Tab-separated table of C-alpha atoms and ligand atoms in Angstrom:
chain	number	residue	atom	x	y	z
Q	1	VAL	CA	105.768	93.040	115.827
Q	2	TYR	CA	103.414	95.370	117.706
Q	3	ILE	CA	103.284	98.983	116.544
Q	4	PRO	CA	101.493	101.262	119.018
Q	5	GLU	CA	100.103	104.482	117.523
Q	6	GLU	CA	97.788	107.267	118.561
Q	7	GLY	CA	94.306	105.737	118.713
Q	8	ARG	CA	95.260	102.303	117.435
Q	9	GLY	CA	97.667	99.424	117.780
Q	10	THR	CA	98.783	97.409	114.778
Q	11	LEU	CA	100.205	93.926	114.954
Q	12	CYS	CA	102.372	92.843	112.052
Q	13	ILE	CA	102.190	89.064	111.776
Q	14	SER	CA	104.015	86.407	109.762
Q	15	SER	CA	102.590	83.642	107.601
Q	16	GLN	CA	105.726	81.594	106.994
Q	17	VAL	CA	109.103	80.967	108.606
Q	18	GLY	CA	111.449	82.303	105.944
Q	19	CYS	CA	110.204	82.823	102.399
Q	20	THR	CA	110.460	81.159	98.999
Q	21	LEU	CA	110.753	84.541	97.335
Q	22	THR	CA	113.957	86.511	97.126
Q	23	CYS	CA	113.061	90.197	97.096
Q	24	SER	CA	116.484	91.788	97.007
Q	25	PHE	CA	115.774	94.565	99.544
Q	26	CYS	CA	114.350	92.161	102.149
Q	27	HIS	CA	116.340	90.418	104.860
Q	28	THR	CA	113.754	87.632	105.111
Q	29	GLY	CA	114.388	86.927	101.418
Q	30	THR	CA	117.927	85.831	102.272
Q	31	GLN	CA	116.522	82.999	104.392
Q	32	LYS	CA	115.129	79.892	102.735
Q	33	LEU	CA	111.588	78.811	103.513
Q	34	VAL	CA	111.646	76.718	106.664
Q	35	ARG	CA	107.907	75.995	106.579
Q	36	ASN	CA	104.410	77.410	106.387
Q	37	LEU	CA	102.836	78.435	109.682
Q	38	THR	CA	99.673	76.614	110.660
Q	39	ALA	CA	96.426	78.543	111.132
Q	40	GLY	CA	96.869	78.025	114.887
Q	41	GLU	CA	100.342	79.538	114.828
Q	42	ILE	CA	99.100	82.546	112.871
Q	43	VAL	CA	96.246	83.164	115.327
Q	44	GLY	CA	98.701	82.369	118.125
Q	45	GLN	CA	100.697	85.487	117.271
Q	46	ILE	CA	97.590	87.597	117.882
Q	47	MET	CA	96.753	85.804	121.125
Q	48	LEU	CA	100.312	86.098	122.393
Q	49	ALA	CA	100.390	89.834	121.696
Q	50	ARG	CA	97.024	90.352	123.388
Q	51	ASP	CA	98.199	88.392	126.382
Q	52	ASP	CA	101.381	90.442	126.534
Q	53	LEU	CA	99.313	93.640	126.384
Q	54	ASP	CA	97.056	92.165	129.042
Q	55	GLU	CA	94.109	92.727	126.752
Q	56	TRP	CA	91.423	90.288	127.755
Q	57	PRO	CA	87.685	90.886	127.874
Q	58	GLU	CA	86.234	91.679	131.290
Q	59	PRO	CA	84.080	88.852	132.672
Q	60	GLY	CA	80.548	89.326	131.463
Q	61	THR	CA	81.457	91.317	128.358
Q	62	GLY	CA	81.870	89.864	124.894
Q	63	THR	CA	85.214	89.915	123.110
Q	64	GLY	CA	85.885	93.377	121.809
Q	65	GLU	CA	83.616	95.166	124.277
Q	66	GLY	CA	84.761	97.394	127.081
Q	67	GLY	CA	86.656	100.322	125.589
Q	68	PRO	CA	89.138	100.865	122.790
Q	69	ARG	CA	91.342	97.991	121.862
Q	70	LEU	CA	95.083	98.052	122.239
Q	71	LEU	CA	95.426	95.588	119.402
Q	72	SER	CA	93.028	97.046	116.863
Q	73	ASN	CA	94.572	96.240	113.473
Q	74	ILE	CA	96.423	93.376	111.860
Q	75	VAL	CA	98.768	93.539	108.919
Q	76	LEU	CA	100.052	90.379	107.270
Q	77	MET	CA	103.375	91.963	106.416
Q	78	GLY	CA	105.823	89.936	108.482
Q	79	MET	CA	107.850	87.017	107.219
Q	80	GLY	CA	106.612	85.151	104.186
Q	81	GLU	CA	104.221	85.517	101.282
Q	82	PRO	CA	100.710	85.056	102.756
Q	83	LEU	CA	99.203	84.018	99.430
Q	84	TYR	CA	101.639	81.084	99.265
Q	85	ASN	CA	100.111	79.787	102.502
Q	86	PHE	CA	96.592	80.679	101.478
Q	87	ASP	CA	94.492	78.077	103.287
Q	88	ASN	CA	96.121	78.574	106.671
Q	89	VAL	CA	96.058	82.367	106.340
Q	90	ARG	CA	92.388	82.279	105.332
Q	91	ASP	CA	91.440	79.995	108.230
Q	92	ALA	CA	93.383	82.149	110.701
Q	93	MET	CA	91.809	85.369	109.449
Q	94	LYS	CA	88.335	83.820	109.663
Q	95	ILE	CA	88.995	83.234	113.362
Q	96	ALA	CA	90.361	86.770	113.745
Q	97	MET	CA	87.223	88.185	112.106
Q	98	ASP	CA	84.645	85.923	113.725
Q	99	GLY	CA	82.370	87.565	116.278
Q	100	GLU	CA	82.800	84.499	118.482
Q	101	GLY	CA	86.550	84.669	117.964
Q	102	ILE	CA	88.784	87.746	118.045
Q	103	ALA	CA	86.058	89.853	116.412
Q	104	LEU	CA	88.195	92.201	114.346
Q	105	SER	CA	86.492	93.814	111.377
Q	106	ARG	CA	87.785	92.678	107.987
Q	107	ARG	CA	88.531	96.337	107.313
Q	108	ARG	CA	91.089	96.256	110.084
Q	109	ILE	CA	93.049	93.441	108.490
Q	110	THR	CA	95.450	94.107	105.629
Q	111	LEU	CA	97.133	91.344	103.689
Q	112	SER	CA	100.282	92.288	101.818
Q	113	THR	CA	101.360	90.324	98.766
Q	114	SER	CA	104.389	90.575	96.522
Q	115	GLY	CA	102.040	89.912	93.600
Q	116	VAL	CA	100.795	86.314	93.471
Q	117	VAL	CA	98.266	87.237	90.806
Q	118	PRO	CA	96.180	84.028	90.622
Q	119	GLU	CA	95.411	84.207	94.359
Q	120	ILE	CA	94.351	87.859	94.485
Q	121	ALA	CA	90.733	87.349	93.402
Q	122	LYS	CA	90.516	84.303	95.697
Q	123	CYS	CA	91.662	86.494	98.580
Q	124	ALA	CA	88.862	88.964	97.816
Q	125	GLU	CA	86.266	86.198	97.729
Q	126	GLU	CA	87.409	84.008	100.618
Q	127	ILE	CA	88.941	86.506	103.060
Q	128	GLY	CA	87.676	89.932	101.974
Q	129	CYS	CA	90.259	91.886	103.942
Q	130	LEU	CA	92.103	94.949	102.680
Q	131	MET	CA	94.908	94.407	100.192
Q	132	ALA	CA	98.406	95.853	100.084
Q	133	VAL	CA	101.014	95.148	97.476
Q	134	SER	CA	104.803	95.269	97.658
Q	135	PHE	CA	105.131	97.363	94.527
Q	136	HIS	CA	108.498	99.131	94.857
Q	137	ALA	CA	109.247	99.874	91.189
Q	138	THR	CA	107.703	101.496	88.151
Q	139	THR	CA	109.347	99.510	85.353
Q	140	ASP	CA	109.476	95.753	84.863
Q	141	GLU	CA	113.236	95.986	84.518
Q	142	VAL	CA	113.693	97.382	88.040
Q	143	ARG	CA	110.845	95.364	89.595
Q	144	ASN	CA	112.318	92.129	88.202
Q	145	LYS	CA	115.375	92.841	90.321
Q	146	LEU	CA	113.638	94.061	93.467
Q	147	VAL	CA	110.660	91.684	93.492
Q	148	PRO	CA	111.654	88.761	91.222
Q	149	ILE	CA	108.124	87.298	91.220
Q	150	ASN	CA	107.551	90.114	88.712
Q	151	LYS	CA	109.232	87.943	86.072
Q	152	ARG	CA	106.283	85.590	86.415
Q	153	TRP	CA	103.500	88.167	86.793
Q	154	ASN	CA	104.606	91.533	85.502
Q	155	ILE	CA	103.426	95.001	86.489
Q	156	GLU	CA	100.625	95.115	83.928
Q	157	THR	CA	99.231	91.700	84.924
Q	158	LEU	CA	99.463	92.612	88.599
Q	159	LEU	CA	97.721	95.950	88.161
Q	160	ASN	CA	94.902	94.324	86.215
Q	161	ALA	CA	94.273	91.938	89.119
Q	162	LEU	CA	94.449	94.781	91.642
Q	163	ARG	CA	92.033	96.913	89.637
Q	164	GLU	CA	89.395	94.242	90.217
Q	165	TYR	CA	90.103	93.752	93.926
Q	166	PRO	CA	88.104	96.595	95.506
Q	167	ARG	CA	84.979	95.580	93.596
Q	168	LEU	CA	85.369	91.879	94.406
Q	169	SER	CA	86.066	92.433	98.091
Q	170	ASN	CA	83.865	95.493	98.533
Q	171	SER	CA	86.783	97.423	100.032
Q	172	GLU	CA	87.837	100.965	99.362
Q	173	ARG	CA	91.408	101.089	98.297
Q	174	ILE	CA	94.637	99.253	97.688
Q	175	THR	CA	97.781	100.176	99.592
Q	176	PHE	CA	100.894	100.317	97.449
Q	177	GLU	CA	104.044	99.760	99.510
Q	178	TYR	CA	107.062	101.492	98.032
Q	179	VAL	CA	110.484	101.136	99.639
Q	180	MET	CA	112.711	104.135	98.968
Q	181	LEU	CA	116.091	102.990	97.650
Q	182	LYS	CA	118.706	105.562	96.834
Q	183	ASP	CA	119.263	105.996	93.066
Q	184	VAL	CA	117.285	102.826	92.315
Q	185	ASN	CA	113.580	103.729	92.331
Q	186	ASP	CA	113.371	107.188	93.883
Q	187	SER	CA	113.544	109.673	90.988
Q	188	ASP	CA	110.907	112.240	90.012
Q	189	ALA	CA	110.355	110.198	86.847
Q	190	ASP	CA	109.588	107.152	89.030
Q	191	ALA	CA	107.032	109.117	91.026
Q	192	ARG	CA	105.311	110.304	87.836
Q	193	ARG	CA	105.351	106.831	86.311
Q	194	LEU	CA	103.873	105.426	89.505
Q	195	VAL	CA	100.865	107.744	89.476
Q	196	ASN	CA	100.309	107.047	85.778
Q	197	LEU	CA	100.442	103.304	86.298
Q	198	ILE	CA	97.900	103.218	89.091
Q	199	LYS	CA	95.487	105.671	87.480
Q	200	GLY	CA	91.919	104.526	88.097
Q	201	ILE	CA	92.771	102.353	91.114
Q	202	PRO	CA	91.618	103.787	94.457
Q	203	ALA	CA	94.962	103.761	96.236
Q	204	LYS	CA	97.185	104.976	98.996
Q	205	ILE	CA	100.967	104.888	98.591
Q	206	ASN	CA	103.011	104.041	101.660
Q	207	LEU	CA	106.564	105.266	101.248
Q	208	ILE	CA	108.972	103.199	103.325
Q	209	PRO	CA	112.448	104.554	104.009
Q	210	PHE	CA	114.694	101.524	103.477
Q	211	ASN	CA	115.734	99.806	106.710
Q	212	GLU	CA	119.253	98.525	106.355
Q	213	TRP	CA	120.386	95.071	107.425
Q	214	PRO	CA	123.832	93.425	107.442
Q	215	GLY	CA	125.051	92.985	103.869
Q	216	ALA	CA	122.104	94.851	102.308
Q	217	PRO	CA	122.879	95.876	98.731
Q	218	TYR	CA	120.957	99.171	98.964
Q	219	GLU	CA	120.947	102.465	100.806
Q	220	ARG	CA	118.060	104.508	102.115
Q	221	SER	CA	117.073	107.476	99.907
Q	222	ASP	CA	117.882	110.912	101.308
Q	223	TRP	CA	115.098	112.471	103.311
Q	224	GLU	CA	114.630	115.401	100.877
Q	225	ARG	CA	114.315	112.918	98.002
Q	226	ILE	CA	111.625	110.950	99.858
Q	227	GLU	CA	109.712	114.156	100.580
Q	228	ARG	CA	109.943	115.293	96.965
Q	229	PHE	CA	108.685	111.883	95.806
Q	230	ALA	CA	105.827	112.022	98.315
Q	231	ASP	CA	104.923	115.497	97.104
Q	232	ILE	CA	104.590	114.440	93.456
Q	233	VAL	CA	102.391	111.494	94.446
Q	234	TYR	CA	100.300	113.647	96.784
Q	235	LYS	CA	99.746	116.343	94.157
Q	236	ALA	CA	98.472	113.651	91.809
Q	237	GLY	CA	95.686	113.027	94.342
Q	238	TYR	CA	96.964	110.072	96.372
Q	239	ALA	CA	97.654	109.872	100.084
Q	240	SER	CA	101.412	109.333	100.323
Q	241	PRO	CA	102.418	108.925	103.979
Q	242	ILE	CA	106.084	108.330	104.724
Q	243	ARG	CA	106.304	105.482	107.186
Q	244	THR	CA	108.288	106.350	110.280
Q	245	PRO	CA	111.000	103.737	110.674
Q	246	ARG	CA	110.172	101.798	113.836
Q	247	GLY	CA	111.757	98.746	115.372
Q	248	GLU	CA	115.154	99.142	113.697
Q	249	ASP	CA	116.885	98.875	117.055
Q	250	ILE	CA	115.673	95.287	117.410
Q	251	MET	CA	115.994	94.404	113.700
Q	252	ALA	CA	112.215	94.123	113.505
Q	253	ALA	CA	111.499	96.974	111.108
Q	254	CYS	CA	109.997	96.421	107.681
Q	255	GLY	CA	112.099	93.992	105.622
Q	256	GLN	CA	114.474	93.177	108.464
Q	257	LEU	CA	112.854	90.051	109.881
Q	258	LYS	CA	114.934	86.933	109.736
Q	259	SER	CA	114.752	84.093	112.201
Q	260	ALA	CA	117.640	82.501	114.013
Q	261	THR	CA	116.272	79.087	113.012
Q	262	GLU	CA	118.912	78.533	110.348
Q	263	ARG	CA	121.732	79.443	112.669
Q	264	ALA	CA	120.320	77.305	115.486
Q	265	ARG	CA	119.866	74.379	113.128
Q	266	LYS	CA	123.385	74.671	111.840
Q	267	SER	CA	124.883	74.700	115.304
Q	268	ARG	CA	122.745	71.704	116.332
Q	269	ALA	CA	123.949	69.826	113.259
Q	270	GLN	CA	127.508	70.781	114.062
Q	271	ILE	CA	127.222	69.550	117.655
Q	272	ALA	CA	125.636	66.325	116.439
Q	273	ALA	CA	128.494	65.805	113.969
Q	274	GLU	CA	131.100	66.498	116.608
Q	275	THR	CA	129.549	64.263	119.252
Q	276	GLY	CA	128.327	61.592	116.871
Q	277	ALA	CA	124.736	62.142	118.079
Q	278	SER	CA	121.839	61.835	115.667
Q	279	GLY	CA	118.075	62.403	115.464
Q	280	ALA	CA	115.859	65.424	115.094
Q	281	ALA	CA	115.652	68.119	117.716
B	1	SF4	S1	109.350	91.080	100.819
B	1	SF4	FE1	107.907	89.484	101.515
B	1	SF4	S2	107.709	88.123	99.708
B	1	SF4	FE2	109.601	89.331	99.379
B	1	SF4	S3	111.280	88.052	100.248
B	1	SF4	FE3	110.573	89.473	101.884
B	1	SF4	S4	109.066	88.262	103.047
B	1	SF4	FE4	109.322	87.232	101.044
């Protein structure tokens, strides 16, 4: 998913087809894991987008020379948990960062995790990109429901790992992603708890108005509520941008990605059953 903005262009890429995790606000979470993407397929998303944007180096110039880039930033925030496909994600990002490859600075790459604690330090050491976390709740009780991996590594354990990340990766700050769900995690008390929890961690809090999908069990918080929440966080000294919903019209906004693979597979299986055909497609 390419997100053009003033002065930069961000490509949101996927690391898996489907996901093993079942975050309850996320459409992808309703689809089982089909498979991990290979390093080539992860880099392929970048190459495809650059080709589509017609962004190729001029003959005689190195990659990345010749004016501002259309595709200037990468976020690993598409389908899947990147830290559950660590080796392929690492290899792909090495190619994206290599001066002989796509030559993007590691500070222009952000990996978002739901909180796979044992892999966080490894990510700092072996990739060294910026880190974002799907945080979304301020108590274990609520986070267990929204991001069930929290039952394995709770908020305290996660925050301890994140506290170490900037030092290990020599990066400035952690981005906390926080989806705004009406009457679930959007109260003033939540905002205050959030700033208390992250005290001491250099951080930015991205507030994401919930993007609905068919059968979603949540509603988007009211706009005034989101602004009030942002205000409390901002006054506590943290940048708290509210992400403009983009891509909803094509079901490609945050948390809406789901592939048609399952549906296509089912119909192939059905046809095979009806016609008596067999074999993989
Ligand atoms: S939010 Fe990320 S980790 Fe959670 S189910 Fe969706 S794709 Fe998987």
